[in-house]
Each structure stands twice: as structure tokens, then as C-alpha cells.
XYZ file of C-alpha atoms in Angstrom:
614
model
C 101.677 158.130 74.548
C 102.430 156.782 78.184
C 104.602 154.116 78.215
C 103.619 150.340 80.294
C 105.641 148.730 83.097
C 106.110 144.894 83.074
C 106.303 142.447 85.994
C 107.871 139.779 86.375
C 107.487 137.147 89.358
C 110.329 134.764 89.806
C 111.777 132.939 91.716
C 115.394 130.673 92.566
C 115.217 127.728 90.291
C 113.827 130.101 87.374
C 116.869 131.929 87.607
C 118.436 130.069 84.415
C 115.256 129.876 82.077
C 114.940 134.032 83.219
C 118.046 134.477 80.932
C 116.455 134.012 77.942
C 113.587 136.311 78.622
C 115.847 138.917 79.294
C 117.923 138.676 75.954
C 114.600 138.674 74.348
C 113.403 142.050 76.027
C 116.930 143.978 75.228
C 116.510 142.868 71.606
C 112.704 143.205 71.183
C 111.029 145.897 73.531
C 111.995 149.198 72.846
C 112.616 152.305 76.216
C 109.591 154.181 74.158
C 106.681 151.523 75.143
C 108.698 150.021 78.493
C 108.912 152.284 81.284
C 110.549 150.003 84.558
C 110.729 146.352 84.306
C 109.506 145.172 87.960
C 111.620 141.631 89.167
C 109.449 139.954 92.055
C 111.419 137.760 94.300
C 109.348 134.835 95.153
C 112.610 132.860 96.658
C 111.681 131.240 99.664
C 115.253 132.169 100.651
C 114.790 136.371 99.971
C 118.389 137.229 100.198
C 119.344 134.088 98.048
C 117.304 135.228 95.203
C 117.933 138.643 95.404
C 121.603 137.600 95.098
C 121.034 135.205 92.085
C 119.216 138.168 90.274
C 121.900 140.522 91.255
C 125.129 138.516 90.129
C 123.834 136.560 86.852
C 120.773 138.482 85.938
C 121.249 142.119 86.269
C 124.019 142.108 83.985
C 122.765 141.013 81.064
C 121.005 144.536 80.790
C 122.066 147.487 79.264
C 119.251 149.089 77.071
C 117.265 148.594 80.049
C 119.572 148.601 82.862
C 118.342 151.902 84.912
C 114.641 150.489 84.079
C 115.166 147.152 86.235
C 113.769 147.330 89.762
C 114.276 144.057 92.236
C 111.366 143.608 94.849
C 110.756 141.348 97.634
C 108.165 139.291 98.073
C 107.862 140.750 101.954
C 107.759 143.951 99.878
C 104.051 143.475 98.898
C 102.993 141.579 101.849
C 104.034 137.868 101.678
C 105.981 136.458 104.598
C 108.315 133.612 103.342
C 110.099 133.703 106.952
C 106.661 132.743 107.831
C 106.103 129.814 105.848
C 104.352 131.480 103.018
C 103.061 129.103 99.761
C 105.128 129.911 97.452
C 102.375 129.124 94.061
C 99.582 131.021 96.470
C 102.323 133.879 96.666
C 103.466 134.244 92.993
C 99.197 134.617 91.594
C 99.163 136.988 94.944
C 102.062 139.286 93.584
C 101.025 139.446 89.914
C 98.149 141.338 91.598
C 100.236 143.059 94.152
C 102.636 144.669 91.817
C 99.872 147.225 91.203
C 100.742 149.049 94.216
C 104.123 149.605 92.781
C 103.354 151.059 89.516
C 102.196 154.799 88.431
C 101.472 153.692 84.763
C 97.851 153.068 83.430
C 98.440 149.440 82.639
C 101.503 146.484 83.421
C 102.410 143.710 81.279
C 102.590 140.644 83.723
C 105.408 137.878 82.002
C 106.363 134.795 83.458
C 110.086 133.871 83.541
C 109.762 131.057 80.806
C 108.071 133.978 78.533
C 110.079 135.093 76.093
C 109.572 137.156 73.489
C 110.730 136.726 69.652
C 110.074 139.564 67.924
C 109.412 143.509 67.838
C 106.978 144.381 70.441
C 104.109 146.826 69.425
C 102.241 149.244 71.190
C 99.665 147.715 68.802
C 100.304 144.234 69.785
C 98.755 145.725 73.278
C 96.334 148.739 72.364
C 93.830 149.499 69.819
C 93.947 152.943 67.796
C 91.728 154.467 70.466
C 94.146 153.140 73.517
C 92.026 150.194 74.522
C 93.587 147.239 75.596
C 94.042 144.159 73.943
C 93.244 140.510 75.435
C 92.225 137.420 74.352
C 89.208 135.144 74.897
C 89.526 131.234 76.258
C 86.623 128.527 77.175
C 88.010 127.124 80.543
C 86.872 123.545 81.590
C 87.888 121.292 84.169
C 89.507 122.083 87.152
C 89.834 125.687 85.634
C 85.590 125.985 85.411
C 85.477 125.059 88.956
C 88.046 128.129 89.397
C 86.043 130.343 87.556
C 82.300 129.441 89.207
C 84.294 130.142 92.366
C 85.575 133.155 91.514
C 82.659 134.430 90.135
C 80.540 133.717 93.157
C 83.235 135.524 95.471
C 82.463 138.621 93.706
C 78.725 137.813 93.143
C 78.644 137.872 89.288
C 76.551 135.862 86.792
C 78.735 134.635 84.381
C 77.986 131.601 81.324
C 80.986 129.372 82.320
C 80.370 127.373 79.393
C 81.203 130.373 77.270
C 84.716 132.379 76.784
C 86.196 134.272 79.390
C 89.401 135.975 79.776
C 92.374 134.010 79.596
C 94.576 132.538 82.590
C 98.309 132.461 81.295
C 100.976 135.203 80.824
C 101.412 137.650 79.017
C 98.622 139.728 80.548
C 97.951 143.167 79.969
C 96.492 144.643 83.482
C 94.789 147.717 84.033
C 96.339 148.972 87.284
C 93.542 151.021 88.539
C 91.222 147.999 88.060
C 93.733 145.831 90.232
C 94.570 148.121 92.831
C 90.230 148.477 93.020
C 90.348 144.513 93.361
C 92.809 144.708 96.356
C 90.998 147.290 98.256
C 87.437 145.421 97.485
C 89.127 142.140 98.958
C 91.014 143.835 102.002
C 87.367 145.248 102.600
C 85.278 142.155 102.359
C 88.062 140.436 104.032
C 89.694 142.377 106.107
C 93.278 140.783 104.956
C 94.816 140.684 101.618
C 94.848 138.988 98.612
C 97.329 136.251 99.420
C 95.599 135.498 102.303
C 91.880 135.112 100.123
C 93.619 132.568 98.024
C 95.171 131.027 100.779
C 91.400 130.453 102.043
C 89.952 129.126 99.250
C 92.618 127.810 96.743
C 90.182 127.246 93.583
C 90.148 131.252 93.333
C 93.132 132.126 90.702
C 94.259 135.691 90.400
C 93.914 135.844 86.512
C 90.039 134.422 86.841
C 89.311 137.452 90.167
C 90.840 139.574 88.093
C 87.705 138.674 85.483
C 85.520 138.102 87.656
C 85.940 141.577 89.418
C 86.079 143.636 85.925
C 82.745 141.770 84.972
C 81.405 143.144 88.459
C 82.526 146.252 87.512
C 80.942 146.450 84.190
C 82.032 142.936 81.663
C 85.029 142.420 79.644
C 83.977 144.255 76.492
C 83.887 147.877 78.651
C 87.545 147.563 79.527
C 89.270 145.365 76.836
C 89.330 144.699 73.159
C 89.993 141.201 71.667
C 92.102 139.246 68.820
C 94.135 136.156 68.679
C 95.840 134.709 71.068
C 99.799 136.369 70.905
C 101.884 133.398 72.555
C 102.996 130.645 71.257
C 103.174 127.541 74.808
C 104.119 124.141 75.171
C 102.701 123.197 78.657
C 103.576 120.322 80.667
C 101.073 118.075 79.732
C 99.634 120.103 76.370
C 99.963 119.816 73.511
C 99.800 116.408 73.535
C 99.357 115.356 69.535
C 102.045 115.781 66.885
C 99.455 117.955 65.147
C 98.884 119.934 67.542
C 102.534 120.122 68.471
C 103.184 121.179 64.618
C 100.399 123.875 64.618
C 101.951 125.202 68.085
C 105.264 125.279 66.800
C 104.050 126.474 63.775
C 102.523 129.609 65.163
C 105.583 130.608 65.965
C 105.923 132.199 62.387
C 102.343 134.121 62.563
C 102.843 137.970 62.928
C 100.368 138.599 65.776
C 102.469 135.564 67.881
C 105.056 137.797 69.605
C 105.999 135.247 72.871
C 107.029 131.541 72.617
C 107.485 129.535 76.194
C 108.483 126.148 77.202
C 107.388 124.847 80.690
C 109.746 123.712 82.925
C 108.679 119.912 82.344
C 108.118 119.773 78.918
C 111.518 120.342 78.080
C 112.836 116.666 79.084
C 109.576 115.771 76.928
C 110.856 117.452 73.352
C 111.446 114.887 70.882
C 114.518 115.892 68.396
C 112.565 117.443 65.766
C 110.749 119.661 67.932
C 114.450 120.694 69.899
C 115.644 121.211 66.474
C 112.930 124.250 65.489
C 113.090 125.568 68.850
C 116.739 125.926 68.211
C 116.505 127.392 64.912
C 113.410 129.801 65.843
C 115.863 131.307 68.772
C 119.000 131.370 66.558
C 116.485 133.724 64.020
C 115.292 135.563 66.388
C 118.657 136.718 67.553
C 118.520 134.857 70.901
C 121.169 132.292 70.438
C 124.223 132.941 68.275
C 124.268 129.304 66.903
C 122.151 126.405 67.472
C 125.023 124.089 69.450
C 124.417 126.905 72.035
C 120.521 127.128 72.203
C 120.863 123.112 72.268
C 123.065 122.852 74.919
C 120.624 125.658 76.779
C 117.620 122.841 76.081
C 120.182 120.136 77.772
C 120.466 122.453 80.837
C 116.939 123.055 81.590
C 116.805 119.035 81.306
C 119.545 118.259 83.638
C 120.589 121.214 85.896
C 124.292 121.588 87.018
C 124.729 119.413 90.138
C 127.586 120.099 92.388
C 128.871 116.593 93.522
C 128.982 118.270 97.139
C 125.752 118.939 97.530
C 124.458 115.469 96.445
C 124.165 114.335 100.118
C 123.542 117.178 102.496
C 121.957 116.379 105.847
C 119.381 118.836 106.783
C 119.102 121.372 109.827
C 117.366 119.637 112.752
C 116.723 116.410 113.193
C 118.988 114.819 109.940
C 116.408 112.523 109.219
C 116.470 113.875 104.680
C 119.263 113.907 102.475
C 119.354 115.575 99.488
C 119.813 113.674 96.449
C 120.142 114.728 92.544
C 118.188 116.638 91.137
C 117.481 118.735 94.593
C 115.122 115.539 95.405
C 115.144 114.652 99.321
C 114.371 111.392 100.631
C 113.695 110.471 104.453
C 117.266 108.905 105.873
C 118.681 107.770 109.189
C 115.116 106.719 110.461
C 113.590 104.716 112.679
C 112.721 102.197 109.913
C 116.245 101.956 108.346
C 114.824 102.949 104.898
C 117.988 103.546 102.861
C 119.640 100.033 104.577
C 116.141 98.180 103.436
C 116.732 99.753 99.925
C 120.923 99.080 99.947
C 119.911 95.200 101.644
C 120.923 95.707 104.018
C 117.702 95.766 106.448
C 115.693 92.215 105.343
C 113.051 90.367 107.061
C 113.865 87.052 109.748
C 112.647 83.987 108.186
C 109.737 84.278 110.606
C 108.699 87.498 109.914
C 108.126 86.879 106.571
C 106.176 83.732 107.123
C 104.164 85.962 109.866
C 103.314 88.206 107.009
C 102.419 85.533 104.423
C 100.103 84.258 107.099
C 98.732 87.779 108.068
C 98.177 88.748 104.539
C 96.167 84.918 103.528
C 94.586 85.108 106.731
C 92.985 88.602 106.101
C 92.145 87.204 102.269
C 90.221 84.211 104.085
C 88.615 86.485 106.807
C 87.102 88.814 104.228
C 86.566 85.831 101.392
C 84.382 83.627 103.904
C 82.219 87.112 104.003
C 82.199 87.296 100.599
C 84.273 90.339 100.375
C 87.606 91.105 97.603
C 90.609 92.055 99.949
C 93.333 94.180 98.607
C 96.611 94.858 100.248
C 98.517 97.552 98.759
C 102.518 98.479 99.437
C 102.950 101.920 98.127
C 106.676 101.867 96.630
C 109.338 104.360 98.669
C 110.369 107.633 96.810
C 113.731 106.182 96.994
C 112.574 103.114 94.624
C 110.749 105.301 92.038
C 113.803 107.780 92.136
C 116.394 105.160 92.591
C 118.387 107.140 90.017
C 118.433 110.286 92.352
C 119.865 108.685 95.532
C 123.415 108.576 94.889
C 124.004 106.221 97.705
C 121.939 103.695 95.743
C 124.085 103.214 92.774
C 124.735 100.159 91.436
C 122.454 98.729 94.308
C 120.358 96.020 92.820
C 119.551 94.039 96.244
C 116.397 91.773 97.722
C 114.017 94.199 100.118
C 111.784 93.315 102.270
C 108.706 93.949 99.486
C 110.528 91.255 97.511
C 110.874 88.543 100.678
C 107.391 88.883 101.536
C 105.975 88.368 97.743
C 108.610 85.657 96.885
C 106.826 83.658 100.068
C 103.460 84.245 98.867
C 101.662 81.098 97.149
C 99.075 83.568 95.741
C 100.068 87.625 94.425
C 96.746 87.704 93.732
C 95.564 90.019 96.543
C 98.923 92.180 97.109
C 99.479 94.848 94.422
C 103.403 97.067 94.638
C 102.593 99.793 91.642
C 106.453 100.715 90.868
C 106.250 100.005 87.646
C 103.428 102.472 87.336
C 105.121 104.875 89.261
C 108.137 105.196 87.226
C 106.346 105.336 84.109
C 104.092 108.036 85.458
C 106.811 110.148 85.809
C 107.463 111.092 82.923
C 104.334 112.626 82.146
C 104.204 114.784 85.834
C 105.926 114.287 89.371
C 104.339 111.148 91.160
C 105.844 111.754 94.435
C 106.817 115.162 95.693
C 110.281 116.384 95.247
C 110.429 117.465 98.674
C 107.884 115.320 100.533
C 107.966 111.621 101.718
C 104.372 111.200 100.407
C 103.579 110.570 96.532
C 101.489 113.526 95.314
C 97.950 113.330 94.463
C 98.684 112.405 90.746
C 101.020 109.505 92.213
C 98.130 108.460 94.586
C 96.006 108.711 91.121
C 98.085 106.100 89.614
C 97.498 103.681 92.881
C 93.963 104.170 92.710
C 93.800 103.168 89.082
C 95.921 99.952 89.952
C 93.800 98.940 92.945
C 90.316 99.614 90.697
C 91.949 97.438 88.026
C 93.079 94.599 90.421
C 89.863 94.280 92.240
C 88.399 92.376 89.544
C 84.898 93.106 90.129
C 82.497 95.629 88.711
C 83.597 98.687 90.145
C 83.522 102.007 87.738
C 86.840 104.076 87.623
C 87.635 106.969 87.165
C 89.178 108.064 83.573
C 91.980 110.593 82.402
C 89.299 112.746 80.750
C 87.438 112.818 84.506
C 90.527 114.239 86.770
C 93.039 116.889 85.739
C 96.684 117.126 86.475
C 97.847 120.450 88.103
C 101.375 122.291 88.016
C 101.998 123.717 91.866
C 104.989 124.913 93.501
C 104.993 123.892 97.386
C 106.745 122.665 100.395
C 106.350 119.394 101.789
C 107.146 117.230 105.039
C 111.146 116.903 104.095
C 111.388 120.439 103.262
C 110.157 121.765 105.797
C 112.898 120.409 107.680
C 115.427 122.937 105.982
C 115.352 126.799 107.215
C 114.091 128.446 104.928
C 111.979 125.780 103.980
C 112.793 123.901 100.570
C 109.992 124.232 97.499
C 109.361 122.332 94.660
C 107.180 121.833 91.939
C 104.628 118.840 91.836
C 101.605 117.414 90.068
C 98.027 117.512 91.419
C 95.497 115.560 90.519
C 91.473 116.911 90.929
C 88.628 115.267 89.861
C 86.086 117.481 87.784
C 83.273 116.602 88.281
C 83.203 114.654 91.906
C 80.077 113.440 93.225
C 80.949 111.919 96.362
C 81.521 114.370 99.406
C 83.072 113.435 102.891
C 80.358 113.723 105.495
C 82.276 113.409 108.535
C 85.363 112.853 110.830
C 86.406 112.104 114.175
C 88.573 114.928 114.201
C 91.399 112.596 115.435
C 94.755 113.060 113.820
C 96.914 109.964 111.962
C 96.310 106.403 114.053
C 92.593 106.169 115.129
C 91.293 108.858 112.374
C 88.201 107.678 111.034
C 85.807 109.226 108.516
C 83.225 108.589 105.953
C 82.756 109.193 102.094
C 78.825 109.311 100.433
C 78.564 108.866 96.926
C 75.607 110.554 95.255
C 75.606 107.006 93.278
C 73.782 104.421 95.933
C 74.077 101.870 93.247
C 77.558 101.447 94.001
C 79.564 99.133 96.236
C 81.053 100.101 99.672
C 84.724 99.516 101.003
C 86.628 100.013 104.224
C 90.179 101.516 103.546
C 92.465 100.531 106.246
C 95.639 103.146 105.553
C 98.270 105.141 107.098
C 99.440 108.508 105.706
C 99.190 106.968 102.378
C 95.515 107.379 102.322
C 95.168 111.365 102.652
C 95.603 111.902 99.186
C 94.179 108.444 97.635
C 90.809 108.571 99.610
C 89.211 111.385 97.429
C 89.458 108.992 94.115
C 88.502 106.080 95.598
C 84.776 107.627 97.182
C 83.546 107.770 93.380
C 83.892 104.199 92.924
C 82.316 102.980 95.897
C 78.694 104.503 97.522
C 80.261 104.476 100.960
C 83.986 104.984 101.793
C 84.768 104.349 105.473
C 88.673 105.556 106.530
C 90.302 103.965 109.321
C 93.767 105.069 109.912
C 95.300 101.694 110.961
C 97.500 99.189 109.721
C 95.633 96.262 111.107
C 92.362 94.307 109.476
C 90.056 95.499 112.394
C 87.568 92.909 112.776
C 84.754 94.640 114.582
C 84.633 97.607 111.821
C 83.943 94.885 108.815
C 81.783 93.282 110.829
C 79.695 95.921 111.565
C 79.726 97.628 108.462
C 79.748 95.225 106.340
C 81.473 96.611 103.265
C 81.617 95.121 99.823
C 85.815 95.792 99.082
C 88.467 95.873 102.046
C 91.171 97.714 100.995
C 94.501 97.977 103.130
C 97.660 100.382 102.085
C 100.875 101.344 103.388
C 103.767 102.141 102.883
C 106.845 100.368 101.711
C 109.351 101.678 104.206
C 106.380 100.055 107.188
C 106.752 96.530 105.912
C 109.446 95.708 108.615
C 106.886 95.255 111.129
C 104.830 92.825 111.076
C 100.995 93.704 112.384
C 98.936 91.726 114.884
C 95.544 91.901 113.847
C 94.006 90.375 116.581
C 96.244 91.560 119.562
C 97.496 94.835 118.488
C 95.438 98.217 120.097
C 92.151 99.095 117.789
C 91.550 102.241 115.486
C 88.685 102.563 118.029
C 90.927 102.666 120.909
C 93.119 105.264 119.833
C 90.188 107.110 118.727
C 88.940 107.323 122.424
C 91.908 107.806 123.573
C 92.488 111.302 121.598
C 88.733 112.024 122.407
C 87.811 111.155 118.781
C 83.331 112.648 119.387
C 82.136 109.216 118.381
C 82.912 105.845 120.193
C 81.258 102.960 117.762
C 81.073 101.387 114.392
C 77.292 101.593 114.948
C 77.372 105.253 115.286
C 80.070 105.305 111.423
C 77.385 103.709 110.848
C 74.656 106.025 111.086
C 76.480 108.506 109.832
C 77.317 107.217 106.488
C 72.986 107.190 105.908
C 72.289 110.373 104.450
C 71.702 110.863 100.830
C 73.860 113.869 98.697
């Protein structure tokens, strides 16, 4: 019977974990069923991975060794010298690899896959030589991938029933992808990294079901039993039931993979590290469990070398690289790492300028009978004070901690660290390679500010937004060539029902645009913001009918009086709080905005605007 290639996509950090799932194929998948075993280099840095592979990876075959092949990403059409995404590229290339292989079907793994026991051809056909899948109800962020996917390829599909599933392993039929490239290269006219590029709620695993239903539903091209892996996700599962039955499934006979995301392994609680342990020891992964502990340990805390702790990028040498890979803006205009070390404080006057700033804007909006919030968004390098080496045993005053200490009244200032930090251990609140918190960290702000308000205001639950695994670049990484990656945590609502209605099409100070809420029952607020707000905004227009955005750090007078909101809400960031803003005298949002030609030149016209009805 013809044999199956698998594929695996990879790429520099995975290196490690990738060890494990290729002990488990020499012991467990046998030359008759495996023809080549396809590596994909995803490394931003090509050459870098390709080494890594070569020189710790390659090695540890020998059943299999004349099976392996190593490909490039640039290979199958993604240009990381070009600034390709690197999560966009790896769903691109499980789809990709199709070109490469002459078999009837591929077995697509991820490198935390690993398998622990015998695989079958039975495991993956039926008698008759029909493929073997599995059946999942998606909901959440994943339903809105699926509707999308099934519109691109025109297909009426019951999203509220099961569907094909969207995690490795995956049994492909090669003909059926290579059919799916060549539809998308002709409706497109580019490939498939470039369609998901476009339109980032399509997910190769969920085209890959919508196309096959196009071309005549699941049932004609696949066969379906039990799930066959065993997964402990980042965030899932969450109760110690369901961690036992996970765990537990381990021991079923038609379970043949077990995997561990990256995350959840500095989440495993002793007991659970303990049958982990002991299931890899069985199944002839580990020789004792001391080793397959100390493998756990690894994947928790990766070997740092103490040279690399503090490396100054390429460029402009305004990041340094902390532990953990982490970078953190340095040597910048705003002294960050002296404000954090104390060495960079307020004058005694500017901190009474901004106690009187900050109780003057309270009284503005109060006497108009509107709640005033100021928010300081805590630095990266005070929710990761652990990863900034040149912050040890650095306990000083900031200028956060000046500025509240003169305050008479905290009750309309909110600093969410303590939030932050907690946050983090369920997902990545600020981007490890980014200056910005992600949209899960800009989550947690919006919860805060909801909660401090003190009014009526409805917010948005856990059970209404969903946290998102991605691998990406981000502001500081881009400094390095090639460009550093990381993974962070999304955040998407569901089930939105407020939509952004315009813009001025003006970039950072002096953007202004405009949130409707399909709710009119609601309140309206004016966010005042700097960078801070990109990711924040898109939570905060389902609490309020009307969101108006005004890239600007001062209370701008004109714009509340005009539009006459319900909730002023001001936020910036820590690192910003040396300068002390003049509401009154300093140049308008409005200004700027006619200055970079922004197509609208009045509050009264924002105004307008925001009166339609979604």
C-alpha cells in the first residue's frame, strides 16, 4: 500500500521541544507507512534555522535519516527577508508542502506533537483506504473563522454544527490541497500566504474544509472516529477534571499523540509534571523521569547566556534585550530605564503641575456632569521587572509614584500593574518584542477602567472575548535584521456589535475617529490616548453607544464641549509622564489634524458622523 509523507513546520525557538517529536517518530512510526519526513523552516533568520536543524536535530535520526528533507520557507514562496508574518507563514506552508510531495496524502505535525505509541496505517485509513479525521463544533473567534472561510469559497455550511477539526495531526489529501492553491492563485491572482495575509480570520485548516465541502462535503473524502491526540493548550483545559480526563486519555488505544503548548508548561502543577513524566518514561521517550523533569524545567526557563542578556540592537540602539529574549525600549528620549532605576524623577513643580492638571480636568468634566478617568498604562519594564537585568535589586520612587503620592484624591487616576502582572500568567500582556501591551494586556485595562468608572456601564466578560496564540514581530523587533518574533496573546471579541464608522486618515497626534454601537441605550465617551489606544479602543466601543478617538494627550476643551460625551477617558503611557501637558496652551488634536490634511476640520462635522444607526 503507498506509504504517507509528514510535514513538519518549525521554526528557531521550537528547536528544543522538536527533540522530543523526533525520538517519538524513530521509536513509533515505522519506514513501511512513512515515506520522507518534510522539516519546514519558518526561522525568520533562514540560515539560522537551517543550522539549528542541521547540528542538534538531524542527528538524532537514524531509522529515518535518508527520509528527512530540510526546506525553506522561501522554498514555497514566503519571503522572510521581506518581512514575512511568521504565524500567517507557518498555516501558509502546511498548505504549501503539497507541492513538494508525490504521495496521495501528508500527515501535517506540529513540533510540540509527539507521538507515544505504534502508529497504524489504521490509525489513518479505513479498510477501503479512506481517510480518517475527526469532527469539532468551533465557536468563538474560531466560528467567525469558519463563516469567513466558508464565504471565500461560497459554501453553505451550519456553523453551529461539527466541522473538521483545526489542530495537528492532520491527515491531508494532497491532490485536494494542491486544487486549493491553484483555485486561490486563480481567484486571486497571488498565493495562499498572501490570501491570509488579506483577510486574517481565514485559517488554513478551516479553507482546507471549506474548499473540500465546495468540492463535494466532508463525508465524500474522509471517514470519522475519535479524536487521536491527547493537548494541553495554553489556556485549555482549564478544570482539574478536565485536566484528569485529558491526561487520562493518554492511556486510550485510539490516542496515539500527546502535546504540551509552549505556555502551559510553566502552568503544570506537580501532579500533572509527575504523569507527564511517567507517560514519556513508558513510552520509551525518556530513560528516567529526573531527565523528562528536567526537559519540563527547560521548556519553562530556556538556557540564557549571561552575554546576551543586554545586547543593543542594529540601528538606532534604542532596545536591549533582556531575559527571556524580552526587549524593552532603552537609551530614549524619555530616559525610561533611569525613570525605572530613579534615577529620572519629577521637580517639585512638575508634580504639583500634574496634581493640578489632573484635579483640574476632574473639575472641568465634573461641573458638566461627566466621570473623568486618567489612566497610566504601566511600562513593559515594570510588568517584566524580573527580565531587565539592569533592574535588579532596583526598588526606587518613579515618577507614577511622585505624582499619586501628591494627589489628595486617587479616585480618578487608575496604574493597572497589579493586573498586569497577574495577567501574565495566564497569556503575554505586553508583547515580547513590542513596546505596546498586546490586545489581551489592553483587555485587562479596559476591564480596570469599566470597573473604576463607577457608573452603569456594561462590560465586557471572559466568556464574550477570546484569547489568541500568534507568533509576530513588533515595533522593537523590527529594529533587529532579520527582524525578531515572538509569541503573544490576542484578545477578539465574539460577538462585537459596535463598528468604527470613520477616520481622519491622519496618523498618531491629531488621529481622530468614531465608534457606533448598535446599542443607542448606552452612554458615550471621548478617549483622549496616544499609541496606547490602538488596541484598547475596540473593547471600549461596546460599552459606550458612541466612542470618539482623539489621539492627544491633552483634555481638549472644544471636543467635550461639542460633543458632549457622558465618560472622558484619558490614557498614556507610563514612560510619557515626564512631561507635563498644557491643556489650554498646548497645539489642538484639531490642529494637527489640519495640518496633515486630516478630510474633516470640526467637532461639528465628528459630530455628524457619529449619527448613523448599525
Amino acid at each position: 500500500m503507498e506509504k504517507i509523507d509528514l510535514a513538519v513546520v518549525f521554526y528557531e525557538k521550537e528547536i528544543d521541544i522538536l527533540t522530543l517529536l523526533v525520538k517519538s517518530l524513530e521509536l513509533h512510526c515505522d519506514t513501511s507507512l512513512v515515506d520522507k519526513i518534510y522539516f519546514i523552516n519558518n526561522a525568520v533568520n533562514q540560515s539560522e534555522g537551517r543550522e539549528a536543524f542541521t547540528s542538534k536535530i538531524l542527528p538524532l535520526f537514524k531509522t529515518f535519516k535518508d527520509a528527512v528533507s530540510v526546506v525553506d520557507a522561501v522554498t514555497l514562496g514566503v519571503q522572510h527577508n521581506d518581512g514575512a508574518n511568521p504565524y500567517i507563514a507557518q498555516q501558509a506552508l502546511k498548505l504549501s508542502i503539497a507541492t513538494l510531495s508525490d504521495k496521495s496524502h501528508y500527515l501535517v505535525l506540529d513540533a510540540k506533537n509527539h507521538l507515544i505509541r505504534k502508529l497504524r496505517r489504521n490509525d489513518l485509513f479505513t479498510e477501503d483506504g479512506k481517510p480518517i479525521s475527526h469532527l469539532q463544533i468551533h465557536g468563538g473567534y474560531l466560528k467567525t473563522c469558519l463563516e469567513e472561510s466558508c464565504k471565500y469559497f461560497e459554501v453553505d455550511v451550519d456553523t453551529n454544527k461539527q466541522v473538521l477539526p483545526t489542530v495537528t495531526p492532520y491527515l491531508m489529501i494532497t491532490s485536494l490541497v494542491r486544487e486549493l492553491l491553484e483555485e486561490v492563485k486563480k481567484r486571486e491572482g497571488t498565493g495562499i500566504y498572501e490570501l491570509i495575509l488579506k483577510n486574517d480570520k481565514l485559517t488554513e485548516f478551516l479553507l482546507y474544509f471549506a474548499y473540500l465541502t465546495y468540492r463535494g462535503g466532508k463525508s465524500h473524502f474522509y471517514s470519522f472516529e475519535p479524536k487521536p491526540y491527547a493537548t494541553l493548550f495554553t489556556r485549555w483545559p482549564e478544570s482539574e477534571n478536565d485536566i484528569k480526563r485529558v491526561l487520562d486519555s493518554t492511556l486510550e488505544d485510539g490516542v496515539w499523540t500527546f502535546s504540551v503548548h509552549s505556555k502551559r508548561f510553566e502552568q503544570l502543577k506537580s501532579n500533572e509534571i509527575d504523569f507527564i513524566s511517567n507517560l514519556w518514561v513508558e513510552r520509551g521517550l525518556f530513560n528516567n523521569v529526573g531527565s523528562a523533569k528536567k526537559f519540563i524545567e527547560r521548556q519553562v526557563t530556556p538556557p540564557t547566556s549571561p552575554s546576551q542578556e543586554m545586547t543593543n540592537a542594529a540601528g538606532d540602539g534604542k532596545v536591549v534585550e533582556g531575559r527571556n529574549r524580552r526587549l524593552f525600549i532603552a537609551n530614549d528620549s524619555n530616559d525610561v530605564i533611569k525613570q525605572h532605576r530613579g534615577e529620572k524623577l519629577l521637580s517639585n513643580s512638575q508634580v504639583k503641575a500634574w496634581r493640578r492638571v489632573i484635579e483640574t480636568r476632574h473639575a472641568f468634566c465634573a461641573a458638566k456632569g461627566i466621570a473623568y478617568r486618567l489612566m497610566v498604562v504601566p511600562d513593559a519594564h515594570a510588568v517584566h521587572k524580573e527580565d531587565l537585568p539592569q533592574l535588579d535589586n532596583i526598588s526606587a520612587v518613579r515618577p507614577i509614584n511622585q505624582i499619586t503620592s501628591e494627589l489628595y484624591d486617587h479616585s480618578y487616576i487608575s496604574y493597572p500593574l497589579e493586573e498586569l502582572v497577574d495577567a501574565t500568567n495566564i497569556g503575554e500582556s505586553y508583547h515580547p518584542v513590542d513596546s505596546h501591551y498586546t490586545a489581551y494586556g489592553a483587555y485587562i485595562c479596559y476591564k480596570r477602567i469599566i470597573k473604576d468608572l463607577r457608573i452603569n456601564i456594561p462590560s465586557l466578560t471572559g466568556n464574550q472575548v477570546e484569547f489568541i496564540t500568534k507568533l509576530g514581530t513588533g515595533d522593537l523587533g523590527e529594529k533587529f535584521e532579520p527582524h525578531r518574533t515572538a509569541e503573544y496573546t490576542e484578545c477578539v471579541v465574539k460577538q462585537g456589535r459596535a463598528k468604527k464608522v470613520w477616520n481622519n486618515g491622519v496618523t498618531n497626534r491629531g488621529h481622530m475617529s468614531v465608534w457606533v454601537n448598535a446599542d443607542t441605550s448606552l452612554p458615550t465617551c471621548i478617549l483622549f490616548t496616544d499609541s496606547y489606544g490602538w488596541k484598547i479602543q475596540r473593547f471600549l466601543a461596546e460599552s459606550f453607544s458612541k466612542l470618539f478617538i482623539i489621539h492627544s494627550p491633552l483634555l481638549e476643551h472644544e471636543a467635550i464641549d461639542i460633543l458632549k460625551p457622558d465618560v472622558v477617558v484619558s490614557l498614556m503611557a507610563e514612560r510619557f509622564l515626564i512631561y507635563t501637558p498644557k491643556d489650554i496652551f498646548d497645539k489642538s488634536a484639531m490642529q494637527f489634524a489640519d495640518e496633515k490634511g486630516g478630510d474633516i476640520k470640526s467637532y461639528e462635522e465628528i459630530l455628524s458622523v457619529s449619527n448613523v444607526h448599525i
